[in-house]
Amino acid sequence: MSAWIGAQPRQWRAGGQVVAIDMCTVFKAAVRDSLPHVSTWWPQILAAITTGVTNAASEGVNRAIKTDAVHLYANAL
């Protein structure tokens, strides 16, 4: 990834300000090393900022269901 970024024209590399990427450590490190002036965002966070829509409620429900399931399983043993 770093090699690909480095192969792009200097004007292209200098023109970016924000990159919305998968936060895989390889991609994140490549952007940080090759484009230190660029901010990185998780696509989900950028979507929440621009749309105001989040999945926080469903994540809370999922966490409660998983917690209950763990307690039920542990008590069944």
XYZ file of N, CA and C in Angstrom:
231
model
N 0.821 -1.165 0.000
C 0.000 0.000 0.000
C 0.876 1.243 0.000
N 1.902 1.262 0.824
C 2.808 2.413 0.859
C 3.466 2.629 -0.494
N 3.856 1.534 -1.147
C 4.479 1.653 -2.471
C 3.503 2.235 -3.486
N 2.243 1.803 -3.422
C 1.236 2.331 -4.352
C 1.025 3.824 -4.119
N 0.890 4.214 -2.858
C 0.711 5.638 -2.543
C 1.922 6.429 -3.029
N 3.117 5.901 -2.758
C 4.340 6.579 -3.178
C 4.476 6.721 -4.682
N 3.835 5.815 -5.427
C 3.905 5.859 -6.885
C 2.950 6.889 -7.493
N 2.052 7.424 -6.694
C 1.104 8.423 -7.202
C 1.807 9.775 -7.364
N 1.319 10.619 -8.268
C 1.939 11.935 -8.465
C 1.956 12.755 -7.173
N 2.993 13.557 -7.002
C 3.139 14.381 -5.800
C 1.917 15.266 -5.578
N 1.382 15.816 -6.657
C 0.201 16.681 -6.542
C -0.993 15.893 -5.993
N -1.154 14.642 -6.415
C -2.244 13.787 -5.925
C -2.067 13.536 -4.432
N -0.827 13.190 -4.034
C -0.563 12.909 -2.615
C -0.776 14.140 -1.757
N -0.405 15.301 -2.258
C -0.541 16.542 -1.486
C -1.985 17.026 -1.428
N -2.818 16.591 -2.368
C -4.189 17.093 -2.448
C -5.158 16.494 -1.449
N -4.835 15.346 -0.892
C -5.750 14.691 0.045
C -5.732 15.335 1.418
N -6.884 15.321 2.079
C -6.967 15.838 3.440
C -7.513 14.792 4.404
N -8.457 13.983 3.924
C -9.085 12.962 4.764
C -9.186 11.675 3.961
N -8.903 10.551 4.621
C -9.054 9.245 3.993
C -9.972 8.418 4.885
N -11.064 7.920 4.309
C -11.966 7.020 5.032
C -11.591 5.608 4.604
N -11.062 4.827 5.544
C -10.521 3.511 5.209
C -10.960 2.461 6.210
N -10.797 1.217 5.791
C -10.880 0.096 6.716
C -9.703 0.285 7.672
N -9.927 0.171 8.953
C -8.871 0.453 9.915
C -7.901 -0.708 10.100
N -7.778 -1.550 9.082
C -6.769 -2.602 9.085
C -5.413 -1.947 9.345
N -4.620 -2.511 10.208
C -3.364 -1.880 10.608
C -2.428 -1.627 9.429
N -2.455 -2.501 8.421
C -1.580 -2.320 7.260
C -1.967 -1.059 6.495
N -3.272 -0.870 6.235
C -3.715 0.315 5.503
C -3.507 1.583 6.320
N -3.832 1.502 7.592
C -3.687 2.672 8.460
C -2.224 3.105 8.534
N -1.315 2.153 8.692
C 0.115 2.471 8.753
C 0.600 3.054 7.434
N 0.126 2.519 6.315
C 0.537 3.032 5.006
C 0.111 4.476 4.822
N -1.097 4.796 5.221
C -1.576 6.173 5.086
C -0.796 7.086 6.025
N -0.604 6.653 7.253
C 0.141 7.493 8.207
C 1.569 7.746 7.735
N 2.237 6.700 7.214
C 3.632 6.836 6.790
C 3.766 7.630 5.496
N 2.868 7.381 4.549
C 2.990 7.977 3.219
C 2.294 9.321 3.083
N 1.275 9.551 3.884
C 0.489 10.788 3.808
C 0.311 11.371 5.210
N 1.373 11.801 5.837
C 1.270 12.238 7.234
C 0.358 13.450 7.452
N 0.058 14.192 6.405
C -0.810 15.372 6.537
C -2.292 15.013 6.448
N -2.605 13.735 6.201
C -3.978 13.293 5.974
C -4.567 12.702 7.246
N -5.813 13.062 7.551
C -6.540 12.456 8.669
C -7.195 11.174 8.188
N -7.277 10.179 9.064
C -7.947 8.933 8.704
C -9.236 8.793 9.499
N -10.246 8.282 8.856
C -11.551 8.070 9.476
C -12.046 6.681 9.142
N -12.704 6.041 10.102
C -13.427 4.819 9.797
C -14.609 5.232 8.943
N -14.945 4.487 7.912
C -16.106 4.841 7.090
C -17.392 4.984 7.910
N -17.549 4.146 8.939
C -18.754 4.210 9.754
C -18.836 5.525 10.526
N -17.702 6.008 11.015
C -17.702 7.263 11.754
C -17.981 8.424 10.811
N -17.371 8.403 9.639
C -17.625 9.451 8.659
C -19.099 9.455 8.267
N -19.687 8.286 8.089
C -21.119 8.206 7.754
C -21.975 8.774 8.880
N -21.633 8.465 10.114
C -22.404 8.991 11.251
C -22.298 10.507 11.330
N -21.117 11.031 11.085
C -20.929 12.483 11.136
C -21.731 13.169 10.031
N -21.691 12.623 8.830
C -22.347 13.291 7.707
C -23.853 13.066 7.657
N -24.330 11.938 8.204
C -25.767 11.644 8.120
C -26.491 11.786 9.446
N -25.768 11.689 10.554
C -26.404 11.729 11.863
C -27.016 10.390 12.263
N -26.850 9.359 11.428
C -27.415 8.040 11.702
C -26.316 7.146 12.279
N -26.623 6.457 13.388
C -25.665 5.531 13.981
C -26.369 4.207 14.278
N -25.587 3.215 14.620
C -26.163 1.926 15.019
C -25.986 1.703 16.517
N -25.854 2.769 17.278
C -25.601 2.644 18.716
C -26.703 1.886 19.436
N -27.965 2.139 19.076
C -29.073 1.458 19.759
C -29.017 -0.047 19.515
N -28.801 -0.460 18.268
C -28.762 -1.898 17.977
C -27.534 -2.539 18.616
N -26.426 -1.823 18.713
C -25.245 -2.365 19.379
C -25.517 -2.582 20.863
N -26.243 -1.668 21.492
C -26.605 -1.826 22.896
C -27.488 -3.045 23.122
N -28.461 -3.229 22.236
C -29.352 -4.395 22.326
C -28.551 -5.680 22.125
N -27.673 -5.701 21.133
C -26.846 -6.891 20.891
C -25.991 -7.232 22.100
N -25.418 -6.217 22.737
C -24.584 -6.445 23.919
C -25.418 -7.051 25.048
N -26.635 -6.551 25.256
C -27.510 -7.084 26.308
C -27.878 -8.538 26.028
N -28.192 -8.853 24.780
C -28.550 -10.231 24.416
C -27.366 -11.161 24.653
N -26.171 -10.757 24.228
C -24.985 -11.595 24.419
C -24.687 -11.800 25.891
N -24.824 -10.749 26.697
C -24.574 -10.861 28.131
C -25.556 -11.829 28.774
N -26.846 -11.716 28.431
C -27.855 -12.643 28.962
C -27.554 -14.073 28.541
N -27.156 -14.262 27.287
C -26.862 -15.616 26.786
C -25.688 -16.226 27.551
N -24.667 -15.445 27.809
C -23.509 -15.950 28.552
C -23.914 -16.364 29.952
N -24.728 -15.540 30.627
C -25.161 -15.861 31.992
C -26.060 -17.099 31.995
N -26.943 -17.235 31.021
C -27.818 -18.406 30.951
C -26.997 -19.672 30.734
N -26.009 -19.601 29.839
C -25.172 -20.761 29.555
C -24.358 -21.139 30.798
N -23.756 -20.133 31.450
C -22.922 -20.410 32.626
C -23.748 -21.021 33.752
N -24.982 -20.569 33.934
C -25.836 -21.092 34.999
C -26.395 -22.478 34.672
N -26.400 -22.845 33.383
C -26.928 -24.144 32.977
C -25.920 -25.258 33.230
N -24.657 -24.880 33.405
C -23.631 -25.915 33.582
C -23.635 -26.508 34.939
